[in-house]
Amino acid sequence: MSQLMADKIQKDTSLGTYLSLTWEMVKMNVLSAMEYRVSFAMQVIGMIINDIGLVALWFIFFEKFPEIRGWTFRDTAALFAITTAQFSIVMILANGSFRMARMIANGEIDNFLSLPKNVLWQISLSKTEVSAFGDLLFGLVIYFFSGNLSFESFGLFILLSVITAVIFFNFIVITQSIAFFTGNFEEAAVQLFHALLGFTLYPQTAFFGILKIITLTILPAFFIAALPVEIFRNFNIFSLSLMIGFAAITFFIAIFVFKKGLRRYESGNLINIKI
Amino acid sequence: MNGVYALKIIKYFEVAKINYFNSLAYVINALSRSGVVVIRIWIFAQLYRITYAASGAEEIGGLTVAMVVWSLMMTQSFQSSGRPPVSEIIDEEVKSGALAYSINRPYSYILFHLSGYLGRSTSSLFINLLIGSAASLILVGPVKITLFGILFGAILMIFGRLLDFLISFIIGLAAFWIEDTTAIAWIYSKGQMVFGGIILPIALFPDYLQKIAEFLPFSQLFYSAARLIVSFDMELFHKFILIQFFWIAFFAALAYFIFKKGLKYVTINGG
């Protein structure tokens, strides 16, 4: 009977199954991290203090310079609310994707190839960054400093965080998958990740000229930072569609690059048991 | 027969290919590191250009846009050359038990790690400064740097590094009592970001905060040296060096005390 159930789960590729399995896997990752309670609490609290530090920096900046090309502290609050929420969604649900280049170089993808579900989904969910819960809490709190406090704007904030999380995830998958083609790309992928994150720290009106073109293309900070804040301030369906469209296109590119790369993957011949 | 030769050629071609990709990995990594430094300076150049334009001033807190960008380039270079952080290395040694072996070796544990940190950070410091200076020169033009500025700035930089080492060392030693020290390391790095002149020079702070920030240890790690190099001021040097000496004495005493206390937790098993 249990074999039949296992077969059924294995064959069931519906969205519902994936969602419930996602929930179970994240729960398992969090419960195992919570075995070390002090460490868990310290990471979450440490991350909140870390994020408060970032806001403090910009609070000081805007004390001295209240407006930078129309950008004020409230815009920075909205920016940090969306980016920390978006970052935490990726780090809670898909932190494994961030370690993919290392797994490829070490031949550790083997662990996921024999599992019944989608390989990218398995890799992504294999790790949960517990400190990201601190980011999530911080994102929700800093939202209240953004100036838009209606029920609708809260819904919009959640929606924008989810869409930008998808774009952020796609970027990680694409950059980490380059390791399939070049072998060792771990450090470069991490640097690209930090370069993208770096853009999300600053007033978005500071980017113009070639730097703006970079944020629209190879390091798509415009779509995960500037555009969502603009939509959050002045909602318009065209900008939202543009963002969703960008998320969809990059998602297909990420899947394409990953699949193409996976075909080139060479096993590490690792004989070990992953529990 | 021809087939055998073809196989041999393919074999050596594969060897060449593997070596090519191996060396390419280092080139790509080095390029990506430099790329990030350049982008960061580029962001600073644009941000402070529009910030100064918005305030309508040529000079704020004694610094022009070019001086701000050059000083940020230096603080960032000083900071990033200190990686991997000493706290991470000590934390690992305490947790893995490697410390138990290290303390029995014929050298001072603290001085061993201090020299390791200084040696490690010097090579990357020169590379960071070289790339950073080239990028700053292209993006905002030159600044007037005097020989005195470099000389006295270098003194502050060396003591700043010592201070950074001591604080990182203490954070790493905290692993004797807590499971994971990364959270403390984050808070320390954020302290540097806010009060260490890594993104916003302290000279641009509102007056009341500037006075407080200058007396905190964070500003004495990297900022004080960078500030003096871009705009030399002997009075400022005296002030900064006194603050540095105070914090170095304080953290050296604390490091020594914590290290001695922590050693009581070390157990050595034979066999």
Coordinates of C-alpha atoms in Angstrom, one line a residue:
Chain A
M1 CA 0.0 0.0 0.0
S2 CA 2.8 2.4 1.0
Q3 CA 4.6 1.6 -2.2
L4 CA 1.5 2.5 -4.1
M5 CA 1.3 5.8 -2.3
A6 CA 5.0 6.5 -3.0
D7 CA 4.5 5.7 -6.7
K8 CA 1.5 8.1 -6.7
I9 CA 3.6 10.9 -5.1
Q10 CA 6.4 10.2 -7.5
K11 CA 4.2 10.5 -10.6
D12 CA 2.2 13.4 -9.3
T13 CA 3.7 16.5 -10.7
S14 CA 0.8 18.8 -10.0
L15 CA 1.4 22.3 -8.5
G16 CA -0.5 21.2 -5.3
T17 CA 1.9 18.4 -4.7
Y18 CA 4.9 20.6 -5.2
L19 CA 3.5 23.3 -2.9
S20 CA 2.8 20.8 -0.1
L21 CA 6.2 19.2 -0.6
T22 CA 7.8 22.6 -0.5
W23 CA 6.1 23.4 2.8
E24 CA 7.3 20.0 4.3
M25 CA 10.9 20.5 3.1
V26 CA 11.2 24.0 4.5
K27 CA 9.6 22.8 7.7
M28 CA 12.2 20.1 7.9
N29 CA 15.1 22.5 7.2
V30 CA 13.8 24.9 9.8
L31 CA 13.2 22.2 12.4
S32 CA 16.7 20.8 11.9
A33 CA 18.2 24.4 12.3
M34 CA 16.1 24.8 15.4
E35 CA 17.9 21.9 17.1
Y36 CA 20.5 24.6 17.9
R37 CA 18.1 27.0 19.5
V38 CA 20.6 29.6 20.7
S39 CA 22.3 29.7 17.3
F40 CA 19.0 30.0 15.5
A41 CA 17.8 32.9 17.7
M42 CA 21.1 34.6 17.4
Q43 CA 21.1 34.4 13.6
V44 CA 17.6 35.8 13.4
I45 CA 18.2 38.6 15.9
G46 CA 21.6 39.3 14.5
M47 CA 20.1 39.7 11.0
I48 CA 17.5 42.1 12.3
I49 CA 20.2 44.3 14.0
N50 CA 22.2 44.0 10.8
D51 CA 19.3 45.3 8.7
I52 CA 18.6 48.1 11.3
G53 CA 22.2 49.2 10.8
L54 CA 21.5 49.6 7.0
V55 CA 18.5 51.7 7.6
A56 CA 20.4 53.8 10.2
L57 CA 23.0 54.6 7.6
W58 CA 20.4 56.0 5.2
F59 CA 18.6 57.7 8.0
I60 CA 21.9 59.6 8.7
F61 CA 22.3 60.3 5.0
F62 CA 18.9 61.8 4.5
E63 CA 19.2 63.8 7.8
K64 CA 22.0 65.7 5.9
F65 CA 20.6 65.4 2.4
P66 CA 16.8 65.2 2.6
E67 CA 16.1 64.6 -1.1
I68 CA 18.2 63.1 -3.9
R69 CA 16.5 63.7 -7.3
G70 CA 13.1 63.2 -5.7
W71 CA 14.2 60.2 -3.6
T72 CA 13.6 60.5 0.1
F73 CA 14.0 58.3 3.2
R74 CA 10.5 57.0 2.7
D75 CA 11.5 55.6 -0.7
T76 CA 14.5 53.9 0.9
A77 CA 12.1 52.4 3.6
A78 CA 9.9 51.1 0.8
L79 CA 13.0 49.8 -1.1
F80 CA 14.3 48.0 1.9
A81 CA 10.9 46.6 2.8
I82 CA 10.6 45.0 -0.7
T83 CA 14.2 43.9 -1.1
T84 CA 14.6 42.3 2.3
A85 CA 11.2 40.5 1.9
Q86 CA 12.2 39.4 -1.6
F87 CA 15.7 38.3 -0.4
S88 CA 14.2 36.4 2.5
I89 CA 11.7 34.5 0.3
V90 CA 14.6 33.3 -1.9
M91 CA 16.9 32.4 1.0
I92 CA 14.1 30.5 2.9
L93 CA 12.7 28.7 -0.1
A94 CA 15.7 28.3 -2.4
N95 CA 19.0 28.8 -0.6
G96 CA 20.3 25.7 -2.2
S97 CA 20.3 27.4 -5.6
F98 CA 22.9 29.8 -4.2
R99 CA 25.3 26.8 -3.6
M100 CA 24.8 25.3 -7.0
A101 CA 28.1 26.4 -8.6
R102 CA 30.0 24.7 -5.7
M103 CA 27.9 21.6 -6.0
I104 CA 28.6 21.4 -9.8
A105 CA 32.4 21.8 -9.3
N106 CA 32.4 19.2 -6.6
G107 CA 30.2 16.8 -8.4
E108 CA 27.5 16.9 -5.7
I109 CA 24.6 17.3 -8.1
D110 CA 24.6 13.5 -8.1
N111 CA 22.7 13.6 -4.8
F112 CA 19.7 15.1 -6.6
L113 CA 19.6 13.3 -9.9
S114 CA 18.1 10.1 -8.5
L115 CA 15.4 11.9 -6.6
P116 CA 11.8 11.7 -7.9
K117 CA 11.1 15.4 -8.4
N118 CA 12.4 18.2 -10.5
V119 CA 16.2 18.5 -10.1
L120 CA 16.3 22.4 -9.8
W121 CA 13.5 22.3 -7.4
Q122 CA 15.3 19.7 -5.2
I123 CA 18.6 21.7 -5.3
S124 CA 16.9 25.0 -4.4
L125 CA 15.0 23.5 -1.5
S126 CA 18.0 21.6 -0.1
K127 CA 18.9 24.5 2.2
T128 CA 17.1 27.2 4.1
E129 CA 19.0 30.2 5.4
V130 CA 17.6 30.7 8.9
S131 CA 18.8 34.2 9.3
A132 CA 16.4 35.1 6.4
F133 CA 13.6 34.9 8.9
G134 CA 15.2 38.0 10.5
D135 CA 15.1 39.7 7.1
L136 CA 11.5 38.8 6.6
L137 CA 10.5 40.2 10.0
F138 CA 12.5 43.3 9.3
G139 CA 10.9 43.7 5.8
L140 CA 7.5 43.6 7.4
V141 CA 8.4 46.2 10.1
I142 CA 10.2 48.7 7.8
Y143 CA 7.2 48.6 5.5
F144 CA 5.4 50.7 8.1
F145 CA 7.9 53.5 7.5
S146 CA 7.2 53.6 3.8
G147 CA 4.3 56.0 4.0
N148 CA 1.8 53.8 2.2
L149 CA -0.1 52.0 4.9
S150 CA -3.5 51.0 3.3
F151 CA -4.7 47.4 3.1
E152 CA -4.2 47.6 -0.7
S153 CA -0.7 48.8 -0.5
F154 CA 0.2 46.0 1.9
G155 CA -1.2 43.5 -0.7
L156 CA 0.9 45.3 -3.4
F157 CA 4.0 45.1 -1.2
I158 CA 3.5 41.3 -0.8
L159 CA 2.9 40.9 -4.6
L160 CA 5.9 43.0 -5.6
S161 CA 8.1 41.1 -3.1
V162 CA 7.0 37.7 -4.6
I163 CA 7.5 38.8 -8.2
T164 CA 10.9 40.3 -7.5
A165 CA 11.9 37.2 -5.6
V166 CA 11.2 35.2 -8.8
I167 CA 13.5 37.5 -10.7
F168 CA 16.2 37.3 -8.1
F169 CA 15.9 33.5 -8.0
N170 CA 16.2 33.4 -11.8
F171 CA 19.4 35.6 -11.7
I172 CA 20.9 33.2 -9.1
V173 CA 20.1 30.1 -11.2
I174 CA 21.5 31.7 -14.4
T175 CA 24.8 32.8 -12.8
Q176 CA 25.3 29.7 -10.8
S177 CA 24.5 27.5 -13.8
I178 CA 27.4 29.0 -15.7
A179 CA 29.5 26.6 -13.6
F180 CA 28.2 23.8 -15.8
F181 CA 30.0 25.3 -18.7
T182 CA 33.1 26.8 -17.1
G183 CA 33.8 24.3 -14.3
N184 CA 34.7 26.6 -11.4
F185 CA 32.5 29.7 -11.3
E186 CA 31.6 29.7 -7.6
E187 CA 33.4 32.9 -6.6
A188 CA 32.4 34.8 -9.7
A189 CA 28.7 33.8 -9.2
V190 CA 28.9 35.1 -5.6
Q191 CA 30.5 38.3 -6.7
L192 CA 27.8 38.8 -9.3
F193 CA 25.2 38.2 -6.6
H194 CA 26.8 40.8 -4.3
A195 CA 27.1 43.2 -7.2
L196 CA 23.4 42.9 -7.8
L197 CA 22.6 43.2 -4.1
G198 CA 24.9 46.3 -3.9
F199 CA 22.7 48.2 -6.3
T200 CA 19.6 47.7 -4.1
L201 CA 21.3 49.6 -1.2
Y202 CA 21.3 53.0 -2.8
P203 CA 18.7 55.7 -3.8
Q204 CA 17.7 54.4 -7.2
T205 CA 17.7 57.8 -8.8
A206 CA 21.5 57.8 -8.5
F207 CA 21.8 55.4 -11.5
F208 CA 21.9 57.0 -14.9
G209 CA 23.9 56.6 -18.2
I210 CA 25.8 53.3 -18.7
L211 CA 25.2 52.3 -15.1
K212 CA 21.5 52.4 -15.7
I213 CA 21.9 50.2 -18.8
I214 CA 23.8 47.7 -16.6
T215 CA 20.9 47.7 -14.1
L216 CA 18.5 47.0 -16.9
T217 CA 20.5 44.1 -18.3
I218 CA 23.3 42.0 -16.8
L219 CA 22.6 43.1 -13.2
P220 CA 18.8 43.6 -13.3
A221 CA 18.6 45.8 -10.2
F222 CA 16.1 48.1 -12.0
F223 CA 13.5 45.2 -12.0
I224 CA 14.1 44.1 -8.4
A225 CA 14.6 47.6 -6.8
A226 CA 13.8 50.7 -8.8
L227 CA 10.7 49.5 -10.7
P228 CA 8.9 47.9 -7.7
V229 CA 9.4 51.1 -5.6
E230 CA 8.0 53.1 -8.5
I231 CA 5.0 50.8 -8.7
F232 CA 4.5 50.9 -5.0
R233 CA 4.5 54.7 -5.1
N234 CA 2.4 55.2 -8.2
F235 CA 0.6 52.0 -9.2
N236 CA 0.3 51.5 -12.9
I237 CA -0.6 48.3 -14.7
F238 CA 1.9 48.8 -17.5
S239 CA 4.9 48.8 -15.1
L240 CA 3.5 45.8 -13.2
S241 CA 3.0 43.9 -16.5
L242 CA 6.6 44.8 -17.5
M243 CA 7.9 43.4 -14.2
I244 CA 5.8 40.2 -14.5
G245 CA 6.9 39.9 -18.2
F246 CA 10.6 40.3 -17.2
A247 CA 10.1 37.7 -14.4
A248 CA 8.6 35.2 -16.9
I249 CA 11.3 35.7 -19.6
T250 CA 14.1 35.4 -17.1
F251 CA 12.5 32.3 -15.6
F252 CA 12.5 30.6 -19.0
I253 CA 16.1 31.6 -19.6
A254 CA 17.0 30.2 -16.2
I255 CA 15.3 26.9 -16.9
F256 CA 16.9 26.8 -20.4
V257 CA 20.4 27.5 -19.1
F258 CA 20.0 25.1 -16.2
K259 CA 18.7 22.2 -18.4
K260 CA 21.4 22.8 -21.1
G261 CA 24.0 22.9 -18.4
L262 CA 22.7 19.8 -16.6
R263 CA 23.2 17.8 -19.9
R264 CA 26.9 18.7 -19.7
Y265 CA 27.2 17.8 -16.0
E266 CA 29.8 15.2 -15.2
S267 CA 29.3 13.0 -12.1
G268 CA 31.7 13.3 -9.3
N269 CA 31.4 9.6 -8.6
L270 CA 30.7 10.4 -5.0
I271 CA 29.7 7.4 -3.1
N272 CA 28.1 8.6 0.1
I273 CA 24.7 8.6 1.7
K274 CA 22.8 11.9 2.0
I275 CA 20.3 11.8 4.9
Chain B
M1 CA 48.0 3.0 -36.6
N2 CA 46.6 6.4 -37.5
G3 CA 43.8 5.7 -35.1
V4 CA 46.3 5.3 -32.2
Y5 CA 48.0 8.6 -33.0
A6 CA 44.6 10.3 -33.2
L7 CA 43.7 9.0 -29.8
K8 CA 47.0 10.2 -28.4
I9 CA 46.4 13.7 -29.9
I10 CA 42.9 13.8 -28.4
K11 CA 44.4 12.7 -25.0
Y12 CA 46.9 15.7 -25.0
F13 CA 44.2 18.0 -26.3
E14 CA 42.0 17.0 -23.4
V15 CA 44.9 17.7 -20.9
A16 CA 45.4 21.1 -22.5
K17 CA 41.7 21.8 -22.3
I18 CA 41.5 20.9 -18.6
N19 CA 44.4 23.1 -17.8
Y20 CA 43.0 25.9 -19.9
F21 CA 39.7 25.8 -17.9
N22 CA 41.5 25.5 -14.6
S23 CA 43.5 28.7 -15.3
L24 CA 40.4 30.4 -16.8
A25 CA 38.6 29.9 -13.5
Y26 CA 41.2 32.0 -11.7
V27 CA 41.0 34.7 -14.4
I28 CA 37.2 34.8 -14.2
N29 CA 37.3 35.0 -10.4
A30 CA 39.9 37.8 -10.4
L31 CA 37.9 39.7 -13.1
S32 CA 34.7 39.4 -11.2
R33 CA 36.3 40.7 -8.0
S34 CA 37.7 43.7 -9.9
G35 CA 34.4 44.3 -11.7
V36 CA 32.6 44.6 -8.4
V37 CA 35.1 47.1 -7.1
V38 CA 34.8 49.2 -10.2
I39 CA 30.9 49.1 -10.1
R40 CA 30.9 50.1 -6.5
I41 CA 33.2 53.2 -7.2
W42 CA 31.0 54.0 -10.2
I43 CA 27.9 54.0 -8.0
F44 CA 29.6 56.3 -5.4
A45 CA 30.7 58.7 -8.2
Q46 CA 27.1 59.1 -9.5
L47 CA 25.5 59.1 -6.0
Y48 CA 27.8 61.8 -4.6
R49 CA 27.7 63.9 -7.8
I50 CA 23.9 64.2 -7.6
T51 CA 24.1 64.6 -3.8
Y52 CA 26.5 67.5 -4.1
A53 CA 24.4 69.0 -7.0
A54 CA 21.3 68.7 -4.9
S55 CA 22.9 70.6 -2.0
G56 CA 24.4 73.1 -4.3
A57 CA 27.8 72.9 -2.6
E58 CA 31.3 72.4 -4.1
E59 CA 32.7 71.2 -0.8
I60 CA 31.0 69.6 2.2
G61 CA 32.9 68.9 5.5
G62 CA 36.1 69.9 3.8
L63 CA 35.7 67.2 1.0
T64 CA 34.9 67.6 -2.7
V65 CA 33.1 64.9 -4.7
A66 CA 36.4 63.6 -5.9
M67 CA 37.8 63.4 -2.4
V68 CA 34.7 61.6 -1.2
V69 CA 35.0 59.0 -3.9
W70 CA 38.8 58.5 -3.4
S71 CA 38.3 58.2 0.4
L72 CA 35.5 55.6 -0.1
M73 CA 37.6 53.7 -2.5
M74 CA 40.3 53.5 0.1
T75 CA 38.1 52.5 3.0
Q76 CA 36.5 49.8 0.9
S77 CA 39.9 48.6 -0.2
F78 CA 41.3 48.5 3.3
Q79 CA 38.2 46.7 4.5
S80 CA 37.9 44.1 1.8
S81 CA 41.6 43.2 1.9
G82 CA 41.0 41.9 5.4
R83 CA 39.1 38.9 4.1
P84 CA 38.5 36.2 5.2
P85 CA 37.8 37.8 8.5
V86 CA 40.0 36.7 11.5
S87 CA 36.8 36.1 13.5
E88 CA 35.8 33.3 11.0
I89 CA 39.2 31.6 11.2
I90 CA 39.4 31.8 15.1
D91 CA 35.7 30.6 15.3
E92 CA 36.5 27.6 13.2
E93 CA 39.7 26.8 15.2
V94 CA 37.8 27.0 18.5
K95 CA 34.9 24.8 17.2
S96 CA 37.0 22.3 15.4
G97 CA 39.4 21.9 18.3
A98 CA 42.4 22.9 16.2
L99 CA 43.2 25.6 18.8
A100 CA 44.1 22.9 21.3
Y101 CA 47.0 22.0 19.0
S102 CA 48.0 25.5 18.0
I103 CA 48.4 26.8 21.6
N104 CA 51.0 24.1 22.3
R105 CA 53.2 25.2 19.4
P106 CA 56.3 27.3 20.1
Y107 CA 54.7 30.7 19.2
S108 CA 52.2 33.2 20.6
Y109 CA 48.8 32.3 19.3
I110 CA 47.7 35.9 19.1
L111 CA 50.9 37.1 17.3
F112 CA 50.7 34.1 14.9
H113 CA 47.2 35.1 13.8
L114 CA 48.1 38.8 13.7
S115 CA 51.1 38.2 11.3
G116 CA 48.9 35.9 9.2
Y117 CA 46.3 38.5 8.9
L118 CA 48.8 41.3 8.0
G119 CA 50.5 39.1 5.4
R120 CA 47.2 37.9 3.8
S121 CA 45.7 41.4 3.6
T122 CA 48.8 43.1 2.2
S123 CA 48.8 41.5 -1.3
S124 CA 45.1 42.0 -1.9
L125 CA 45.3 45.5 -0.5
F126 CA 47.7 46.5 -3.3
I127 CA 45.5 44.9 -6.0
N128 CA 42.4 46.6 -4.6
L129 CA 44.1 50.0 -4.4
L130 CA 45.5 49.7 -7.9
I131 CA 42.1 48.8 -9.5
G132 CA 40.3 51.3 -7.3
S133 CA 42.7 54.2 -8.1
A134 CA 42.4 53.5 -11.8
A135 CA 38.6 53.5 -11.6
S136 CA 38.5 56.6 -9.4
L137 CA 40.9 58.5 -11.7
I138 CA 38.7 57.7 -14.7
L139 CA 35.4 58.4 -13.0
V140 CA 36.1 61.5 -10.9
G141 CA 39.6 62.6 -11.8
P142 CA 42.7 63.0 -9.6
V143 CA 42.8 64.4 -6.1
K144 CA 45.8 66.2 -4.6
I145 CA 47.6 63.6 -2.4
T146 CA 50.6 64.8 -0.5
L147 CA 53.6 62.8 0.7
F148 CA 52.7 63.7 4.3
G149 CA 49.2 62.5 3.7
I150 CA 50.4 59.1 2.5
L151 CA 53.0 58.8 5.3
F152 CA 50.7 59.7 8.2
G153 CA 47.7 58.0 6.6
A154 CA 49.8 54.8 6.4
I155 CA 50.5 55.0 10.1
L156 CA 46.8 55.3 10.8
M157 CA 46.1 52.4 8.4
I158 CA 48.5 50.1 10.2
F159 CA 47.1 50.8 13.6
G160 CA 43.6 50.6 12.1
R161 CA 44.4 47.1 10.9
L162 CA 45.7 46.2 14.3
L163 CA 42.4 47.4 15.8
D164 CA 40.4 45.4 13.3
F165 CA 42.4 42.3 14.1
L166 CA 41.8 42.7 17.8
I167 CA 38.1 43.1 17.5
S168 CA 37.8 40.3 15.0
F169 CA 39.9 38.1 17.3
I170 CA 37.6 38.7 20.2
I171 CA 34.5 37.9 18.1
G172 CA 36.1 34.6 17.1
L173 CA 37.0 33.8 20.7
A174 CA 33.3 34.2 21.6
A175 CA 32.9 30.7 20.1
F176 CA 34.1 29.4 23.4
W177 CA 30.8 30.4 24.9
I178 CA 28.3 30.6 22.0
E179 CA 27.5 28.2 19.2
D180 CA 27.8 30.5 16.3
T181 CA 29.7 33.9 16.1
T182 CA 28.5 34.9 12.6
A183 CA 25.7 37.0 14.0
I184 CA 28.2 39.1 16.0
A185 CA 30.5 39.4 13.0
W186 CA 27.5 40.8 10.9
I187 CA 26.8 43.4 13.6
Y188 CA 30.5 44.3 13.6
S189 CA 30.5 44.7 9.8
K190 CA 27.4 46.8 9.9
G191 CA 28.9 49.0 12.6
Q192 CA 31.7 49.6 10.1
M193 CA 29.2 50.3 7.4
V194 CA 27.3 52.9 9.4
F195 CA 30.1 54.6 11.5
G196 CA 33.2 53.4 9.5
G197 CA 33.0 55.7 6.5
I198 CA 32.5 52.7 4.1
I199 CA 29.5 54.2 2.2
L200 CA 29.1 57.6 3.8
P201 CA 32.2 59.5 4.9
I202 CA 31.9 60.7 8.5
A203 CA 32.9 64.3 7.3
L204 CA 29.4 64.3 5.6
F205 CA 27.5 63.3 8.8
P206 CA 25.3 65.9 10.6
D207 CA 27.5 67.7 13.1
Y208 CA 26.2 66.2 16.3
L209 CA 26.7 62.6 14.9
Q210 CA 30.1 63.4 13.4
K211 CA 31.6 64.1 16.9
I212 CA 30.2 60.8 18.3
A213 CA 31.2 58.7 15.2
E214 CA 34.8 60.0 15.3
F215 CA 35.2 58.7 18.9
L216 CA 33.8 55.2 18.1
P217 CA 36.3 52.4 17.2
F218 CA 34.6 51.8 13.8
S219 CA 35.8 55.1 12.3
Q220 CA 39.4 54.3 13.4
L221 CA 39.6 51.1 11.5
F222 CA 39.8 52.4 7.9
Y223 CA 38.2 55.8 7.6
S224 CA 40.7 57.8 9.6
A225 CA 43.6 56.7 7.3
A226 CA 41.6 57.4 4.1
R227 CA 40.4 60.8 5.4
L228 CA 44.0 61.9 6.1
I229 CA 45.3 60.7 2.8
V230 CA 42.8 62.6 0.7
S231 CA 43.1 65.8 2.8
F232 CA 46.1 65.9 5.1
D233 CA 45.6 67.7 8.5
M234 CA 48.2 67.3 11.3
E235 CA 45.7 68.3 14.0
L236 CA 43.3 65.6 12.7
F237 CA 46.2 63.1 12.8
H238 CA 46.9 63.8 16.4
K239 CA 43.2 63.4 17.3
F240 CA 42.8 60.1 15.3
I241 CA 46.0 58.5 16.6
L242 CA 45.0 59.2 20.2
I243 CA 41.6 57.7 19.7
Q244 CA 43.2 54.7 18.0
F245 CA 45.7 54.1 20.9
F246 CA 42.8 54.2 23.4
W247 CA 40.8 51.6 21.5
I248 CA 43.8 49.4 20.8
A249 CA 44.8 49.4 24.5
F250 CA 41.2 48.6 25.4
F251 CA 40.7 45.8 22.9
A252 CA 44.2 44.3 23.4
A253 CA 43.5 44.0 27.2
L254 CA 40.1 42.6 26.5
A255 CA 41.5 40.1 23.9
Y256 CA 44.2 39.0 26.4
F257 CA 41.6 38.5 29.2
I258 CA 39.1 36.6 27.0
F259 CA 41.8 34.4 25.5
K260 CA 43.1 33.5 29.0
K261 CA 39.5 32.8 30.2
G262 CA 38.7 30.8 27.1
L263 CA 41.8 28.6 27.4
K264 CA 40.3 27.1 30.6
Y265 CA 37.6 25.6 28.3
V266 CA 40.2 23.8 26.2
T267 CA 40.4 20.1 26.8
I268 CA 43.1 18.0 25.1
N269 CA 42.6 14.3 24.6
G270 CA 45.5 12.1 24.1
G271 CA 45.6 9.2 21.7

